[in-house]
């Protein structure tokens, strides 16, 4: 039953991610991206990582998508009316098929190995996911965390400046 559920969620994730790229209306693309984020959160739950699933839904499906829809509305993006050139579709299809071939080839020829960490599953369960993530975030990854916050602040200031008609 678990395998069937995984296959159904994977199929929905693939279909919704294809719709992100192929939809002509940007709002429909954004909604398809939200569906893809929810499918990813479902995968996290299946991997026994409920904190990552909740973070995925709150941060990406919530905050980031609100920001993306705000930018779409701010820029007043219109539906594409110009027909795409045939050469672009052929080139894109060729590149996509080449990447698909490479992926299948590497999966068939390579071996899957996971990186083994210092902690066992029992230690993670006893200490807790959230505490371990918080400890790593504010000790080992403090500089990237702060750089990301400054980058987000700059993006907000830029959006406000672009939204204002007169400075």
PDB file of C-alpha atoms in Angstrom:
ATOM      1  CA  UNK A   1       0.000   0.000   0.000  1.00  0.00           C
ATOM      2  CA  UNK A   2       2.883   2.337   0.804  1.00  0.00           C
ATOM      3  CA  UNK A   3       4.416   1.775  -2.625  1.00  0.00           C
ATOM      4  CA  UNK A   4       1.133   2.516  -4.380  1.00  0.00           C
ATOM      5  CA  UNK A   5       0.720   5.723  -2.369  1.00  0.00           C
ATOM      6  CA  UNK A   6       4.262   6.749  -3.259  1.00  0.00           C
ATOM      7  CA  UNK A   7       3.646   6.120  -6.960  1.00  0.00           C
ATOM      8  CA  UNK A   8       0.412   8.132  -6.916  1.00  0.00           C
ATOM      9  CA  UNK A   9       2.065  11.092  -5.147  1.00  0.00           C
ATOM     10  CA  UNK A  10       5.080  10.857  -7.470  1.00  0.00           C
ATOM     11  CA  UNK A  11       2.807  10.903 -10.525  1.00  0.00           C
ATOM     12  CA  UNK A  12       0.947  13.954  -9.190  1.00  0.00           C
ATOM     13  CA  UNK A  13       4.293  15.665  -8.473  1.00  0.00           C
ATOM     14  CA  UNK A  14       5.594  15.014 -11.978  1.00  0.00           C
ATOM     15  CA  UNK A  15       2.361  16.137 -13.641  1.00  0.00           C
ATOM     16  CA  UNK A  16       2.124  19.307 -11.550  1.00  0.00           C
ATOM     17  CA  UNK A  17       5.789  20.151 -12.183  1.00  0.00           C
ATOM     18  CA  UNK A  18       5.231  19.755 -15.925  1.00  0.00           C
ATOM     19  CA  UNK A  19       2.222  22.077 -15.613  1.00  0.00           C
ATOM     20  CA  UNK A  20       4.446  24.678 -13.915  1.00  0.00           C
ATOM     21  CA  UNK A  21       6.484  24.927 -17.097  1.00  0.00           C
ATOM     22  CA  UNK A  22       3.750  24.469 -19.713  1.00  0.00           C
ATOM     23  CA  UNK A  23       0.904  26.644 -18.371  1.00  0.00           C
ATOM     24  CA  UNK A  24       0.469  29.873 -20.292  1.00  0.00           C
ATOM     25  CA  UNK A  25      -1.183  31.680 -17.387  1.00  0.00           C
ATOM     26  CA  UNK A  26       1.373  32.577 -14.652  1.00  0.00           C
ATOM     27  CA  UNK A  27      -1.184  32.191 -11.859  1.00  0.00           C
ATOM     28  CA  UNK A  28      -1.945  28.625 -12.990  1.00  0.00           C
ATOM     29  CA  UNK A  29       1.793  27.936 -13.043  1.00  0.00           C
ATOM     30  CA  UNK A  30       2.089  29.246  -9.489  1.00  0.00           C
ATOM     31  CA  UNK A  31      -0.790  27.046  -8.314  1.00  0.00           C
ATOM     32  CA  UNK A  32       0.823  24.036  -9.967  1.00  0.00           C
ATOM     33  CA  UNK A  33       4.028  24.896  -8.116  1.00  0.00           C
ATOM     34  CA  UNK A  34       2.081  24.901  -4.832  1.00  0.00           C
ATOM     35  CA  UNK A  35       0.813  21.405  -5.672  1.00  0.00           C
ATOM     36  CA  UNK A  36       4.387  20.292  -6.351  1.00  0.00           C
ATOM     37  CA  UNK A  37       5.441  21.705  -2.956  1.00  0.00           C
ATOM     38  CA  UNK A  38       2.657  19.765  -1.221  1.00  0.00           C
ATOM     39  CA  UNK A  39       3.766  16.566  -2.957  1.00  0.00           C
ATOM     40  CA  UNK A  40       7.308  17.209  -1.755  1.00  0.00           C
ATOM     41  CA  UNK A  41       5.993  17.689   1.791  1.00  0.00           C
ATOM     42  CA  UNK A  42       4.211  14.354   1.464  1.00  0.00           C
ATOM     43  CA  UNK A  43       7.514  12.725   0.518  1.00  0.00           C
ATOM     44  CA  UNK A  44       9.098  14.206   3.659  1.00  0.00           C
ATOM     45  CA  UNK A  45       6.313  12.712   5.783  1.00  0.00           C
ATOM     46  CA  UNK A  46       6.879   9.340   4.135  1.00  0.00           C
ATOM     47  CA  UNK A  47      10.593   9.629   4.993  1.00  0.00           C
ATOM     48  CA  UNK A  48       9.704  10.195   8.680  1.00  0.00           C
ATOM     49  CA  UNK A  49      10.724  13.866   8.642  1.00  0.00           C
ATOM     50  CA  UNK A  50       7.604  15.725   9.824  1.00  0.00           C
ATOM     51  CA  UNK A  51       9.479  18.927  10.700  1.00  0.00           C
ATOM     52  CA  UNK A  52      10.808  19.218   7.158  1.00  0.00           C
ATOM     53  CA  UNK A  53       7.294  18.597   5.801  1.00  0.00           C
ATOM     54  CA  UNK A  54       5.821  21.344   7.974  1.00  0.00           C
ATOM     55  CA  UNK A  55       8.640  23.695   7.020  1.00  0.00           C
ATOM     56  CA  UNK A  56       8.060  22.897   3.346  1.00  0.00           C
ATOM     57  CA  UNK A  57       4.386  23.772   3.592  1.00  0.00           C
ATOM     58  CA  UNK A  58       4.811  26.884   5.738  1.00  0.00           C
ATOM     59  CA  UNK A  59       7.847  28.403   4.037  1.00  0.00           C
ATOM     60  CA  UNK A  60       7.512  27.393   0.397  1.00  0.00           C
ATOM     61  CA  UNK A  61       3.821  26.715  -0.173  1.00  0.00           C
ATOM     62  CA  UNK A  62       2.907  29.624   2.082  1.00  0.00           C
ATOM     63  CA  UNK A  63       5.358  32.500   2.210  1.00  0.00           C
ATOM     64  CA  UNK A  64       7.344  32.051  -1.000  1.00  0.00           C
ATOM     65  CA  UNK A  65       4.242  31.461  -3.119  1.00  0.00           C
ATOM     66  CA  UNK A  66       2.601  34.590  -1.695  1.00  0.00           C
ATOM     67  CA  UNK A  67       5.738  36.482  -2.709  1.00  0.00           C
ATOM     68  CA  UNK A  68       5.708  34.948  -6.216  1.00  0.00           C
ATOM     69  CA  UNK A  69       2.024  35.763  -6.746  1.00  0.00           C
ATOM     70  CA  UNK A  70       2.659  39.291  -5.441  1.00  0.00           C
ATOM     71  CA  UNK A  71       5.423  39.747  -8.014  1.00  0.00           C
ATOM     72  CA  UNK A  72       3.214  38.349 -10.796  1.00  0.00           C
ATOM     73  CA  UNK A  73       0.445  40.774  -9.878  1.00  0.00           C
ATOM     74  CA  UNK A  74       2.918  43.638  -9.449  1.00  0.00           C
ATOM     75  CA  UNK A  75       4.524  43.133 -12.834  1.00  0.00           C
ATOM     76  CA  UNK A  76       1.118  42.588 -14.476  1.00  0.00           C
ATOM     77  CA  UNK A  77       2.370  39.661 -16.516  1.00  0.00           C
ATOM     78  CA  UNK A  78       0.135  38.939 -19.490  1.00  0.00           C
ATOM     79  CA  UNK A  79      -0.637  35.580 -21.018  1.00  0.00           C
ATOM     80  CA  UNK A  80       1.764  34.779 -23.853  1.00  0.00           C
ATOM     81  CA  UNK A  81       0.123  35.451 -27.202  1.00  0.00           C
ATOM     82  CA  UNK A  82       3.142  35.108 -29.477  1.00  0.00           C
ATOM     83  CA  UNK A  83       3.586  31.655 -30.981  1.00  0.00           C
ATOM     84  CA  UNK A  84       6.847  29.977 -30.112  1.00  0.00           C
ATOM     85  CA  UNK A  85       9.299  29.161 -32.848  1.00  0.00           C
ATOM     86  CA  UNK A  86       9.556  25.555 -33.978  1.00  0.00           C
ATOM     87  CA  UNK A  87      13.334  25.557 -33.618  1.00  0.00           C
ATOM     88  CA  UNK A  88      13.053  26.408 -29.898  1.00  0.00           C
ATOM     89  CA  UNK A  89      10.681  23.500 -29.280  1.00  0.00           C
ATOM     90  CA  UNK A  90      12.926  21.085 -31.193  1.00  0.00           C
ATOM     91  CA  UNK A  91      16.066  22.276 -29.391  1.00  0.00           C
ATOM     92  CA  UNK A  92      14.349  22.089 -25.993  1.00  0.00           C
ATOM     93  CA  UNK A  93      13.072  18.596 -26.707  1.00  0.00           C
ATOM     94  CA  UNK A  94      16.518  17.435 -27.835  1.00  0.00           C
ATOM     95  CA  UNK A  95      18.175  18.822 -24.716  1.00  0.00           C
ATOM     96  CA  UNK A  96      15.482  17.271 -22.512  1.00  0.00           C
ATOM     97  CA  UNK A  97      15.898  13.856 -24.123  1.00  0.00           C
ATOM     98  CA  UNK A  98      19.685  14.092 -23.767  1.00  0.00           C
ATOM     99  CA  UNK A  99      19.376  14.895 -20.048  1.00  0.00           C
ATOM    100  CA  UNK A 100      16.878  12.048 -19.601  1.00  0.00           C
ATOM    101  CA  UNK A 101      19.271   9.649 -21.343  1.00  0.00           C
ATOM    102  CA  UNK A 102      22.155  10.806 -19.149  1.00  0.00           C
ATOM    103  CA  UNK A 103      20.094  10.388 -15.991  1.00  0.00           C
ATOM    104  CA  UNK A 104      19.017   6.865 -16.886  1.00  0.00           C
ATOM    105  CA  UNK A 105      22.564   5.942 -17.918  1.00  0.00           C
ATOM    106  CA  UNK A 106      24.077   7.211 -14.649  1.00  0.00           C
ATOM    107  CA  UNK A 107      21.413   5.435 -12.595  1.00  0.00           C
ATOM    108  CA  UNK A 108      22.067   2.157 -14.421  1.00  0.00           C
ATOM    109  CA  UNK A 109      25.881   2.349 -14.354  1.00  0.00           C
ATOM    110  CA  UNK A 110      26.408   3.968 -10.964  1.00  0.00           C
ATOM    111  CA  UNK A 111      25.794   2.734  -7.478  1.00  0.00           C
ATOM    112  CA  UNK A 112      23.602   4.398  -4.897  1.00  0.00           C
ATOM    113  CA  UNK A 113      25.423   5.138  -1.673  1.00  0.00           C
ATOM    114  CA  UNK A 114      24.260   7.373   1.094  1.00  0.00           C
ATOM    115  CA  UNK A 115      26.484   9.478   3.274  1.00  0.00           C
ATOM    116  CA  UNK A 116      26.668   8.033   6.754  1.00  0.00           C
ATOM    117  CA  UNK A 117      26.550  10.638   9.492  1.00  0.00           C
ATOM    118  CA  UNK A 118      27.737  10.632  13.079  1.00  0.00           C
ATOM    119  CA  UNK A 119      24.315  10.003  14.585  1.00  0.00           C
ATOM    120  CA  UNK A 120      22.223   6.861  14.544  1.00  0.00           C
ATOM    121  CA  UNK A 121      18.470   6.773  14.039  1.00  0.00           C
ATOM    122  CA  UNK A 122      17.945   6.029  17.741  1.00  0.00           C
ATOM    123  CA  UNK A 123      19.915   9.149  18.744  1.00  0.00           C
ATOM    124  CA  UNK A 124      17.906  11.280  16.344  1.00  0.00           C
ATOM    125  CA  UNK A 125      14.621   9.952  17.707  1.00  0.00           C
ATOM    126  CA  UNK A 126      15.718  10.449  21.335  1.00  0.00           C
ATOM    127  CA  UNK A 127      17.048  14.009  20.847  1.00  0.00           C
ATOM    128  CA  UNK A 128      14.522  15.142  18.249  1.00  0.00           C
ATOM    129  CA  UNK A 129      14.673  16.426  14.699  1.00  0.00           C
ATOM    130  CA  UNK A 130      13.908  20.042  15.561  1.00  0.00           C
ATOM    131  CA  UNK A 131      16.609  20.346  18.219  1.00  0.00           C
ATOM    132  CA  UNK A 132      19.267  18.853  15.963  1.00  0.00           C
ATOM    133  CA  UNK A 133      18.306  21.078  13.040  1.00  0.00           C
ATOM    134  CA  UNK A 134      18.255  24.163  15.251  1.00  0.00           C
ATOM    135  CA  UNK A 135      21.628  23.332  16.768  1.00  0.00           C
ATOM    136  CA  UNK A 136      23.188  22.816  13.328  1.00  0.00           C
ATOM    137  CA  UNK A 137      21.532  25.926  11.896  1.00  0.00           C
ATOM    138  CA  UNK A 138      22.766  28.275  14.606  1.00  0.00           C
ATOM    139  CA  UNK A 139      26.250  26.795  15.055  1.00  0.00           C
ATOM    140  CA  UNK A 140      27.644  25.220  11.889  1.00  0.00           C
ATOM    141  CA  UNK A 141      25.511  27.150   9.379  1.00  0.00           C
ATOM    142  CA  UNK A 142      25.170  30.536  11.092  1.00  0.00           C
ATOM    143  CA  UNK A 143      26.915  32.532   8.337  1.00  0.00           C
ATOM    144  CA  UNK A 144      24.820  31.112   5.443  1.00  0.00           C
ATOM    145  CA  UNK A 145      21.699  31.659   7.560  1.00  0.00           C
ATOM    146  CA  UNK A 146      22.542  35.324   8.117  1.00  0.00           C
ATOM    147  CA  UNK A 147      23.547  35.859   4.469  1.00  0.00           C
ATOM    148  CA  UNK A 148      20.173  34.443   3.410  1.00  0.00           C
ATOM    149  CA  UNK A 149      18.340  36.804   5.759  1.00  0.00           C
ATOM    150  CA  UNK A 150      20.225  39.820   4.339  1.00  0.00           C
ATOM    151  CA  UNK A 151      19.445  38.627   0.793  1.00  0.00           C
ATOM    152  CA  UNK A 152      15.735  38.341   1.619  1.00  0.00           C
ATOM    153  CA  UNK A 153      15.801  41.808   3.172  1.00  0.00           C
ATOM    154  CA  UNK A 154      17.364  43.212  -0.012  1.00  0.00           C
ATOM    155  CA  UNK A 155      14.664  41.481  -2.089  1.00  0.00           C
ATOM    156  CA  UNK A 156      11.917  43.028   0.029  1.00  0.00           C
ATOM    157  CA  UNK A 157      13.459  46.508  -0.257  1.00  0.00           C
ATOM    158  CA  UNK A 158      13.802  46.034  -4.029  1.00  0.00           C
ATOM    159  CA  UNK A 159      10.159  44.951  -4.346  1.00  0.00           C
ATOM    160  CA  UNK A 160       8.992  47.980  -2.393  1.00  0.00           C
ATOM    161  CA  UNK A 161      11.099  50.313  -4.543  1.00  0.00           C
ATOM    162  CA  UNK A 162       9.747  48.723  -7.741  1.00  0.00           C
ATOM    163  CA  UNK A 163       6.180  48.928  -6.452  1.00  0.00           C
ATOM    164  CA  UNK A 164       6.358  52.650  -5.689  1.00  0.00           C
ATOM    165  CA  UNK A 165       5.386  54.926  -8.551  1.00  0.00           C
ATOM    166  CA  UNK A 166       7.206  57.987  -7.197  1.00  0.00           C
ATOM    167  CA  UNK A 167      10.246  57.917  -4.973  1.00  0.00           C
TER     168      UNK A 167
END
